[in-house]
Short mmCIF file of C-alpha atoms and ligand atoms in Angstrom, two decimals:
data_model
loop_
_atom_site.label_atom_id
_atom_site.label_comp_id
_atom_site.label_asym_id
_atom_site.label_seq_id
_atom_site.Cartn_x
_atom_site.Cartn_y
_atom_site.Cartn_z
CA MET A 1161 -5.06 -20.46 18.69
CA CYS A 1162 -5.50 -17.13 16.89
CA GLU A 1163 -2.72 -15.97 14.65
CA LYS A 1164 -2.02 -12.51 13.30
CA TYR A 1165 -1.22 -11.63 9.71
CA LEU A 1166 -0.08 -8.34 8.33
CA VAL A 1167 -0.91 -7.03 4.89
CA ILE A 1168 1.18 -4.27 3.39
CA ASN A 1169 -0.01 -2.33 0.36
CA ALA A 1170 2.58 0.23 -0.62
CA GLY A 1171 1.10 2.45 -3.35
CA SER A 1172 2.83 5.23 -5.20
CA SER A 1173 2.12 7.79 -2.47
CA SER A 1174 0.57 5.74 0.30
CA LEU A 1175 1.25 2.76 2.53
CA LYS A 1176 -1.87 0.98 3.59
CA PHE A 1177 -1.67 -1.75 6.19
CA SER A 1178 -4.07 -4.08 7.92
CA LEU A 1179 -3.53 -6.48 10.80
CA TYR A 1180 -5.81 -9.52 10.81
CA GLU A 1181 -6.62 -12.29 13.23
CA MET A 1182 -6.98 -15.67 11.55
CA PRO A 1183 -8.89 -17.83 11.05
CA GLY A 1184 -11.96 -15.67 10.56
CA ASN A 1185 -10.48 -12.75 8.57
CA LYS A 1186 -11.02 -10.50 11.58
CA GLU A 1187 -9.41 -7.13 11.03
CA ILE A 1188 -7.87 -5.85 14.27
CA VAL A 1189 -6.68 -2.53 12.94
CA ASN A 1190 -6.02 -0.89 9.62
CA GLY A 1191 -4.15 2.19 8.76
CA CYS A 1192 -2.75 4.32 6.07
CA VAL A 1193 0.26 6.53 5.73
CA GLU A 1194 -0.78 9.09 3.13
CA LYS A 1195 0.95 11.62 0.93
CA ILE A 1196 4.35 9.93 1.39
CA GLY A 1197 7.04 12.18 -0.04
CA ASN A 1198 5.03 15.37 0.59
CA ASN A 1199 5.56 17.81 3.43
CA ASP A 1200 1.95 17.42 4.59
CA SER A 1201 2.05 13.63 5.01
CA PHE A 1202 -0.02 12.06 7.77
CA TYR A 1203 -1.12 8.66 9.05
CA THR A 1204 -4.16 7.11 10.59
CA LEU A 1205 -4.87 3.87 12.45
CA LYS A 1206 -8.44 2.72 12.82
CA THR A 1207 -10.29 0.06 14.75
CA SER A 1208 -14.05 -0.27 15.12
CA SER A 1209 -13.87 1.89 18.25
CA LYS A 1210 -10.74 3.98 18.02
CA LYS A 1211 -9.04 6.32 15.58
CA ILE A 1212 -5.50 7.58 15.86
CA GLU A 1213 -4.42 10.37 13.53
CA LYS A 1214 -0.98 11.97 13.45
CA LYS A 1215 0.78 14.42 11.20
CA GLU A 1216 4.44 13.81 10.47
CA THR A 1217 6.66 14.48 7.50
CA ILE A 1218 7.34 11.00 6.07
CA MET A 1219 9.63 11.18 3.10
CA ASN A 1220 9.92 7.47 2.19
CA HIS A 1221 8.35 4.04 2.57
CA THR A 1222 11.04 2.67 4.93
CA LYS A 1223 10.14 5.32 7.47
CA ALA A 1224 6.45 4.51 6.94
CA VAL A 1225 7.02 0.80 7.80
CA GLU A 1226 8.95 1.75 10.96
CA ILE A 1227 6.13 4.04 12.09
CA MET A 1228 3.52 1.35 11.41
CA LEU A 1229 5.25 -1.35 13.52
CA ASN A 1230 5.88 1.09 16.34
CA GLU A 1231 2.21 2.14 16.42
CA LEU A 1232 1.08 -1.54 16.45
CA LEU A 1233 3.29 -2.14 19.50
CA ILE A 1234 2.58 1.03 21.52
CA ASN A 1235 -1.16 0.64 21.02
CA ASN A 1236 -1.06 -3.05 22.02
CA PHE A 1237 -2.48 -4.34 18.75
CA ILE A 1238 0.42 -6.78 19.08
CA SER A 1239 2.20 -7.46 22.38
CA ASN A 1240 5.38 -8.44 20.61
CA ILE A 1241 6.48 -8.74 17.03
CA ASP A 1242 6.51 -12.60 17.12
CA GLU A 1243 2.72 -12.67 17.16
CA ILE A 1244 2.79 -11.93 13.44
CA LYS A 1245 2.73 -15.27 11.57
CA GLY A 1246 2.83 -14.06 7.99
CA VAL A 1247 3.27 -10.85 6.03
CA GLY A 1248 1.72 -10.29 2.62
CA HIS A 1249 3.19 -7.67 0.33
CA ARG A 1250 1.55 -6.16 -2.68
CA VAL A 1251 4.22 -6.21 -5.37
CA VAL A 1252 3.52 -4.34 -8.56
CA HIS A 1253 5.37 -6.19 -11.32
CA GLY A 1254 5.74 -9.94 -11.70
CA GLY A 1255 6.50 -9.97 -15.44
CA GLU A 1256 5.38 -13.08 -17.34
CA LYS A 1257 6.98 -15.25 -14.63
CA TYR A 1258 4.40 -14.71 -11.89
CA SER A 1259 0.77 -15.42 -12.63
CA GLU A 1260 0.19 -16.29 -8.96
CA SER A 1261 1.33 -15.25 -5.48
CA VAL A 1262 4.53 -16.81 -4.05
CA VAL A 1263 6.55 -17.14 -0.82
CA ILE A 1264 9.37 -14.59 -0.98
CA THR A 1265 12.82 -16.18 -1.34
CA ASP A 1266 16.15 -14.63 -2.39
CA ASP A 1267 15.29 -15.57 -5.99
CA VAL A 1268 11.93 -13.80 -5.75
CA ILE A 1269 13.63 -10.69 -4.36
CA ASN A 1270 16.10 -10.81 -7.26
CA ASP A 1271 13.19 -11.03 -9.69
CA ILE A 1272 11.42 -8.11 -8.00
CA GLU A 1273 14.66 -6.12 -8.27
CA PHE A 1274 14.92 -7.16 -11.94
CA PHE A 1275 11.35 -6.02 -12.64
CA SER A 1276 12.06 -2.65 -10.94
CA LYS A 1277 13.12 -1.42 -14.35
CA PHE A 1278 9.46 -1.69 -15.38
CA ALA A 1279 7.89 -0.14 -12.24
CA PRO A 1280 10.11 2.76 -11.20
CA LEU A 1281 7.58 4.47 -8.92
CA HIS A 1282 6.47 1.38 -6.99
CA HIS A 1283 9.16 -1.28 -6.64
CA GLN A 1284 11.38 0.91 -4.51
CA GLY A 1285 8.52 1.12 -1.98
CA ASN A 1286 7.70 -2.60 -2.30
CA LEU A 1287 11.32 -3.67 -1.76
CA ALA A 1288 11.80 -1.23 1.14
CA GLY A 1289 8.75 -2.79 2.80
CA ILE A 1290 9.95 -6.36 2.20
CA ASN A 1291 13.50 -5.64 3.38
CA ALA A 1292 12.37 -3.83 6.53
CA MET A 1293 9.94 -6.64 7.43
CA GLN A 1294 12.49 -9.41 6.72
CA LYS A 1295 15.00 -7.73 9.02
CA LEU A 1296 12.48 -7.45 11.84
CA LEU A 1297 10.76 -10.82 11.28
CA PRO A 1298 13.41 -13.14 9.76
CA THR A 1299 11.55 -16.42 10.44
CA VAL A 1300 8.09 -15.27 9.37
CA PRO A 1301 6.94 -16.20 5.84
CA GLN A 1302 6.71 -13.17 3.58
CA ILE A 1303 4.39 -13.50 0.61
CA ALA A 1304 4.47 -11.53 -2.63
CA VAL A 1305 1.11 -10.89 -4.27
CA PHE A 1306 1.69 -9.47 -7.72
CA ASP A 1307 -0.42 -6.72 -9.19
CA SER A 1308 0.22 -7.92 -12.71
CA ALA A 1309 -0.76 -11.58 -12.07
CA PHE A 1310 -4.53 -11.23 -12.71
CA HIS A 1311 -3.90 -9.74 -16.15
CA GLN A 1312 -1.89 -12.73 -17.39
CA THR A 1313 -5.09 -13.94 -19.10
CA ILE A 1314 -5.04 -10.99 -21.53
CA PRO A 1315 -4.77 -12.37 -25.09
CA GLU A 1316 -1.76 -11.66 -27.30
CA GLU A 1317 -3.82 -9.35 -29.55
CA ASN A 1318 -4.34 -7.07 -26.54
CA TYR A 1319 -0.93 -7.32 -24.85
CA MET A 1320 1.34 -6.79 -27.86
CA TYR A 1321 2.58 -3.34 -28.85
CA PRO A 1322 3.08 -2.65 -32.56
CA VAL A 1323 6.89 -2.44 -32.22
CA PRO A 1324 9.61 -4.80 -33.55
CA TYR A 1325 8.66 -8.31 -32.38
CA SER A 1326 12.21 -8.87 -31.09
CA TRP A 1327 11.55 -6.19 -28.44
CA TYR A 1328 8.96 -8.56 -26.98
CA LYS A 1329 10.99 -11.77 -27.42
CA GLU A 1330 14.32 -10.38 -26.23
CA ASN A 1331 13.40 -7.47 -23.95
CA GLY A 1332 9.97 -8.38 -22.58
CA VAL A 1333 8.21 -5.37 -24.13
CA ARG A 1334 4.46 -6.11 -23.82
CA LYS A 1335 1.48 -4.95 -21.82
CA TYR A 1336 1.44 -6.53 -18.32
CA GLY A 1337 -1.25 -4.52 -16.53
CA PHE A 1338 -1.45 -3.58 -12.84
CA HIS A 1339 -3.90 -3.05 -9.95
CA GLY A 1340 -4.64 -6.77 -10.53
CA THR A 1341 -5.71 -7.50 -6.95
CA SER A 1342 -8.25 -4.67 -7.16
CA HIS A 1343 -9.62 -5.72 -10.57
CA LYS A 1344 -9.76 -9.34 -9.31
CA TYR A 1345 -11.57 -8.34 -6.10
CA ILE A 1346 -14.21 -6.38 -8.02
CA THR A 1347 -14.60 -9.26 -10.50
CA GLU A 1348 -15.11 -11.81 -7.69
CA THR A 1349 -17.54 -9.46 -5.88
CA MET A 1350 -19.58 -9.06 -9.08
CA GLN A 1351 -19.49 -12.82 -9.75
CA GLU A 1352 -21.02 -13.35 -6.32
CA TYR A 1353 -23.49 -10.46 -6.74
CA LEU A 1354 -24.68 -11.58 -10.18
CA ASN A 1355 -24.42 -15.25 -9.20
CA LYS A 1356 -22.52 -16.22 -12.35
CA GLU A 1357 -18.89 -16.86 -13.25
CA GLU A 1358 -18.96 -15.43 -16.76
CA VAL A 1359 -19.28 -11.73 -15.91
CA ASN A 1360 -18.49 -8.97 -18.44
CA LEU A 1361 -17.40 -5.75 -16.74
CA ILE A 1362 -15.71 -2.42 -17.29
CA ILE A 1363 -13.82 -1.63 -14.09
CA CYS A 1364 -12.54 1.90 -13.42
CA HIS A 1365 -9.96 1.88 -10.62
CA ILE A 1366 -9.47 5.60 -10.00
CA GLY A 1367 -7.01 6.47 -7.24
CA ASN A 1368 -3.67 8.24 -7.43
CA GLY A 1369 -2.82 5.50 -9.89
CA VAL A 1370 -5.61 5.01 -12.42
CA SER A 1371 -6.34 1.91 -14.49
CA MET A 1372 -9.31 0.32 -16.18
CA SER A 1373 -9.98 -3.23 -17.24
CA ALA A 1374 -12.32 -5.05 -19.58
CA ILE A 1375 -13.39 -8.29 -17.92
CA LYS A 1376 -14.68 -10.89 -20.38
CA ASN A 1377 -16.26 -14.10 -19.05
CA GLY A 1378 -14.77 -13.43 -15.59
CA LYS A 1379 -11.19 -12.96 -16.83
CA SER A 1380 -9.06 -9.94 -17.59
CA PHE A 1381 -9.34 -9.34 -21.34
CA ASN A 1382 -7.73 -5.92 -21.61
CA THR A 1383 -6.36 -3.25 -19.33
CA THR A 1384 -4.99 0.26 -19.67
CA MET A 1385 -1.62 0.05 -17.92
CA GLY A 1386 1.13 -1.52 -20.00
CA LEU A 1387 4.80 -2.45 -19.71
CA THR A 1388 4.79 -0.10 -16.74
CA PRO A 1389 2.09 1.66 -14.71
CA LEU A 1390 2.86 4.82 -16.74
CA ASP A 1391 0.75 3.67 -19.71
CA GLY A 1392 -2.95 4.28 -20.33
CA LEU A 1393 -4.99 6.83 -18.42
CA MET A 1394 -4.03 10.24 -17.03
CA MET A 1395 -3.26 9.88 -13.30
CA GLY A 1396 -2.35 11.93 -10.23
CA THR A 1397 1.26 12.47 -11.26
CA ARG A 1398 1.59 10.25 -14.37
CA SER A 1399 0.83 11.31 -17.90
CA GLY A 1400 -0.62 8.02 -19.15
CA SER A 1401 -0.24 7.42 -22.91
CA ILE A 1402 1.20 10.30 -24.90
CA ASP A 1403 2.80 10.68 -28.33
CA PRO A 1404 6.15 8.86 -27.83
CA SER A 1405 7.89 11.52 -29.96
CA ILE A 1406 7.34 14.06 -27.17
CA ILE A 1407 10.18 12.39 -25.22
CA GLU A 1408 12.92 13.01 -27.78
CA TYR A 1409 11.56 16.47 -28.58
CA ILE A 1410 11.54 17.59 -24.92
CA CYS A 1411 15.00 16.06 -24.31
CA LYS A 1412 16.38 18.31 -27.06
CA GLU A 1413 14.31 21.41 -26.24
CA ARG A 1414 14.97 21.39 -22.50
CA ASN A 1415 18.40 19.72 -22.50
CA LEU A 1416 17.26 16.71 -20.48
CA ASN A 1417 18.09 13.01 -20.81
CA VAL A 1418 15.52 10.24 -21.36
CA SER A 1419 15.48 9.09 -17.76
CA GLU A 1420 14.94 12.65 -16.51
CA VAL A 1421 11.97 13.01 -18.86
CA THR A 1422 10.61 9.59 -17.77
CA THR A 1423 10.79 10.72 -14.14
CA LEU A 1424 8.90 13.89 -15.07
CA LEU A 1425 6.26 11.79 -16.85
CA ASN A 1426 5.91 9.62 -13.71
CA LYS A 1427 6.13 12.23 -10.98
CA GLU A 1428 5.37 15.67 -12.39
CA SER A 1429 2.71 15.04 -15.01
CA GLY A 1430 -0.97 14.05 -14.95
CA LEU A 1431 -3.13 16.26 -12.74
CA LYS A 1432 -0.03 17.67 -11.07
CA GLY A 1433 1.54 18.59 -14.39
CA VAL A 1434 -1.50 20.45 -15.64
CA CYS A 1435 -2.73 22.21 -12.48
CA GLY A 1436 0.02 21.79 -9.86
CA GLU A 1437 -1.86 19.40 -7.53
CA SER A 1438 -2.03 15.59 -7.70
CA ASP A 1439 -4.38 14.76 -4.85
CA PHE A 1440 -8.02 15.08 -5.85
CA ARG A 1441 -8.92 16.76 -2.57
CA ASP A 1442 -6.47 19.56 -3.44
CA VAL A 1443 -7.58 19.66 -7.09
CA THR A 1444 -11.21 19.98 -5.92
CA ALA A 1445 -10.26 22.92 -3.66
CA LEU A 1446 -8.71 24.66 -6.70
CA LEU A 1447 -11.84 23.94 -8.75
CA GLU A 1448 -13.99 25.56 -6.07
CA ASN A 1449 -11.85 28.70 -6.53
CA LYS A 1450 -12.63 28.60 -10.27
CA ASP A 1451 -9.03 27.79 -11.19
CA HIS A 1452 -8.88 27.41 -14.98
CA LEU A 1453 -6.02 24.88 -15.02
CA ALA A 1454 -7.75 22.71 -12.41
CA LYS A 1455 -10.84 22.67 -14.62
CA LEU A 1456 -8.71 21.74 -17.63
CA ALA A 1457 -6.91 18.98 -15.66
CA VAL A 1458 -10.20 17.47 -14.49
CA THR A 1459 -11.67 17.59 -18.00
CA LEU A 1460 -8.61 15.85 -19.47
CA PHE A 1461 -8.76 13.30 -16.65
CA GLU A 1462 -12.44 12.50 -17.16
CA LYS A 1463 -12.16 12.35 -20.95
CA SER A 1464 -9.30 9.88 -20.73
CA ILE A 1465 -11.59 7.55 -18.73
CA VAL A 1466 -14.50 8.08 -21.13
CA LYS A 1467 -12.26 7.11 -24.06
CA PHE A 1468 -11.54 3.71 -22.55
CA ILE A 1469 -15.15 3.09 -21.49
CA ALA A 1470 -16.05 3.48 -25.16
CA HIS A 1471 -13.12 1.30 -26.25
CA TYR A 1472 -13.97 -1.53 -23.84
CA TYR A 1473 -17.70 -1.31 -24.56
CA PHE A 1474 -16.89 -2.13 -28.18
CA GLU A 1475 -14.33 -4.80 -27.25
CA LEU A 1476 -17.01 -6.49 -25.15
CA GLU A 1477 -19.41 -6.15 -28.11
CA GLY A 1478 -21.80 -4.10 -26.00
CA ASN A 1479 -22.34 -7.06 -23.68
CA VAL A 1480 -21.54 -5.34 -20.36
CA ASP A 1481 -23.08 -6.43 -17.04
CA ALA A 1482 -21.88 -3.30 -15.22
CA ILE A 1483 -19.44 -0.41 -15.20
CA ILE A 1484 -17.81 -0.13 -11.78
CA PHE A 1485 -16.09 2.79 -10.06
CA THR A 1486 -13.60 1.96 -7.33
CA ALA A 1487 -10.50 3.24 -5.41
CA GLY A 1488 -9.99 6.62 -3.69
CA VAL A 1489 -11.51 8.89 -6.33
CA GLY A 1490 -13.96 6.35 -7.77
CA GLU A 1491 -15.38 5.60 -4.32
CA ASN A 1492 -15.48 9.13 -2.94
CA MET A 1493 -15.72 11.81 -5.61
CA SER A 1494 -19.37 11.84 -6.71
CA TYR A 1495 -18.92 14.81 -9.08
CA ILE A 1496 -16.27 12.93 -11.09
CA ARG A 1497 -18.59 9.92 -11.40
CA GLU A 1498 -21.45 12.20 -12.46
CA ASP A 1499 -19.36 14.02 -15.09
CA ILE A 1500 -18.16 10.72 -16.57
CA ILE A 1501 -21.70 9.31 -16.70
CA ASN A 1502 -22.89 12.53 -18.37
CA TYR A 1503 -20.31 12.06 -21.15
CA ILE A 1504 -21.45 8.48 -21.88
CA SER A 1505 -25.11 8.89 -21.04
CA LYS A 1506 -26.56 9.61 -24.51
CA PRO A 1507 -24.54 7.22 -26.67
CA MET A 1508 -24.81 4.35 -24.19
CA GLY A 1509 -28.32 4.91 -22.80
CA ILE A 1510 -27.03 5.26 -19.26
CA LYS A 1511 -29.10 7.27 -16.75
CA ILE A 1512 -27.63 8.51 -13.49
CA ASN A 1513 -29.50 8.39 -10.19
CA LYS A 1514 -28.14 11.68 -8.85
CA GLU A 1515 -29.44 11.27 -5.34
CA VAL A 1516 -27.89 7.85 -4.80
CA ASN A 1517 -24.65 8.95 -6.46
CA GLU A 1518 -24.28 11.97 -4.20
CA ASN A 1519 -24.80 9.86 -1.11
CA ILE A 1520 -21.99 7.40 -1.78
CA ALA A 1521 -18.59 8.14 -0.22
CA LYS A 1522 -16.50 7.04 2.73
CA PHE A 1523 -18.19 9.35 5.25
CA LYS A 1524 -21.63 9.55 3.62
CA LYS A 1525 -24.77 7.45 4.00
CA TYR A 1526 -23.61 4.63 1.69
CA GLN A 1527 -20.22 3.30 0.64
CA SER A 1528 -21.44 1.25 -2.30
CA GLY A 1529 -24.44 0.99 -4.58
CA ILE A 1530 -25.99 1.26 -8.03
CA ILE A 1531 -25.82 4.88 -9.21
CA THR A 1532 -28.00 4.51 -12.29
CA THR A 1533 -31.77 4.40 -12.60
CA GLU A 1534 -33.72 1.16 -13.12
CA ASP A 1535 -34.25 1.92 -16.82
CA SER A 1536 -30.58 2.62 -17.50
CA ARG A 1537 -29.32 0.32 -20.28
CA ILE A 1538 -26.16 -0.51 -18.33
CA LYS A 1539 -25.76 -0.51 -14.55
CA VAL A 1540 -23.07 1.75 -13.11
CA MET A 1541 -21.96 0.82 -9.61
CA VAL A 1542 -19.61 1.98 -6.86
CA ILE A 1543 -17.83 -0.84 -5.03
CA PRO A 1544 -15.04 -0.14 -2.53
CA THR A 1545 -12.02 -2.17 -3.52
CA ASN A 1546 -10.29 -4.41 -1.00
CA GLU A 1547 -6.82 -5.21 -2.21
CA GLU A 1548 -5.79 -6.00 1.38
CA TYR A 1549 -8.33 -8.82 1.65
CA MET A 1550 -7.08 -10.40 -1.58
CA ILE A 1551 -3.51 -10.24 -0.28
CA LEU A 1552 -4.61 -11.69 3.09
CA LYS A 1553 -6.25 -14.71 1.43
CA ASP A 1554 -3.04 -15.65 -0.39
CA THR A 1555 -0.81 -14.73 2.57
CA PHE A 1556 -2.73 -16.99 4.97
CA ARG A 1557 -2.79 -19.92 2.53
CA LEU A 1558 0.87 -19.69 1.50
CA SER A 1559 2.21 -18.90 5.03
CA LYS A 1560 0.48 -22.02 6.39
CA LYS A 1561 1.90 -24.11 3.55
CA GLU A 1562 5.40 -22.69 4.11
CA LYS A 1563 5.31 -23.38 7.87
CA THR A 1564 4.27 -26.99 7.19
CA ILE A 1565 7.14 -27.40 4.72
CA GLN A 1566 9.60 -25.89 7.25
CA LYS A 1567 8.36 -28.30 9.97
CA VAL A 1568 8.71 -31.34 7.70
CA LEU A 1569 12.22 -30.25 6.68
CA LYS A 1570 13.27 -29.86 10.34
CA LYS A 1571 12.21 -33.45 11.21
P1 LIG B 1109 -3.28 5.10 -4.35
O1 LIG B 1109 -3.58 3.80 -3.65
O2 LIG B 1109 -3.00 4.96 -5.81
O3 LIG B 1109 -2.29 5.97 -3.64
P2 LIG B 1109 -6.02 5.82 -3.54
O4 LIG B 1109 -6.90 4.75 -4.07
O5 LIG B 1109 -5.76 5.84 -2.07
O6 LIG B 1109 -4.65 5.95 -4.35
O7 LIG B 1109 -6.71 7.23 -3.97
C1 LIG B 1109 -6.18 8.44 -3.61
C2 LIG B 1109 -7.02 9.53 -4.30
O8 LIG B 1109 -8.39 9.45 -3.83
C3 LIG B 1109 -6.54 10.94 -4.00
O9 LIG B 1109 -6.58 11.70 -5.19
C4 LIG B 1109 -7.58 11.46 -3.03
O10 LIG B 1109 -7.78 12.83 -3.14
C5 LIG B 1109 -8.84 10.74 -3.48
N1 LIG B 1109 -9.84 10.75 -2.40
C6 LIG B 1109 -11.00 11.44 -2.41
N2 LIG B 1109 -11.68 11.29 -1.29
C7 LIG B 1109 -10.98 10.51 -0.51
C8 LIG B 1109 -11.18 9.98 0.81
N3 LIG B 1109 -12.27 10.23 1.53
N4 LIG B 1109 -10.21 9.18 1.30
C9 LIG B 1109 -9.10 8.90 0.58
N5 LIG B 1109 -8.87 9.37 -0.67
C10 LIG B 1109 -9.80 10.14 -1.22
#
């Protein structure tokens, strides 16, 4: 008998969902609620033959989950809610405790609440999703798939900050890293593509949230996000790494407290801080109107990625199988990919194939491919990420195991 599994991926400004039929990994429908928290939010549901698109102001993730379940029912993707046999949730922060996915229990929820202090922008959405689903489906296994888990292989020399050691021992201050399911998916895809386990990669996950990783011998060796997803690269609304002294200085200058400034660094900085827009489609529209601040924001954004490509190239001792672009911007914005390649082209001997690059995006001829020429010293590729698939794999496996345990316990 076919069973249905739901995968929820609540990002900082989006809620992606996919309903699958198992076994067989058959996707029945997927959808995305986008621009959550903005007045121009909208959602789409897609099957191979049908597309539903609606505009609605959706101010939080709880409302987004309600809308999703209602659409699944009214469009007959499920005839009743009991058809769903497992729900997988992308959870951002698992601390040092979770290096693998787990069945969600009260203890796991407490831990996710505890780790909220590290992931202010995301855990609220993650917990809202889990709570809403648990209320509606109390007997269905809910699985947490942690974004930080894949990066637990990062060595001490790369996860420690140069701060008092007691901050690590007593307060958990270290680099954890995020977007782990995406970095893991790209790593596994490249392992299959290159037909070897020991791949060395530089992965650029460029969406609203932006992170990069250095993959050494098939494992995460370094990544840009840190204690929280605020660290590292410039993002849609997050600053990434800045001089830490700015916080105290701005608190005094503008009469703000630390948590107000932290919120501004998470929600009002990055692209939005510099040019007023966080979504790359809106930033691109400003660029087309020759907006100076949009140009500045894009230059800062690209240079922050270039800096880490150089850093990771040296960390991998120049032994790089490929540089990969993925996620919303990485998969769709060819001019950003081209600009970045132009910055690194001379020092790294990388040559862009402009024609291929320009033809890769969601609605263009190709969705993936090699965007460098044959004689380029390092391959640069575009590979669409599939965090949902990674969550599905663990959700199916752990839901089955949980159901078996429940059955044995009932006997
Ligand atoms: P997140 O999951 O962090 O919310 P995404 O990976 O969905 O982010 O990426 C969102 C970003 O990708 C936005 O800046 C958006 O403008 C950009 N983007 C560009 N083209 C597209 C597209 N065709 N579909 C979705 N996002 C796109």
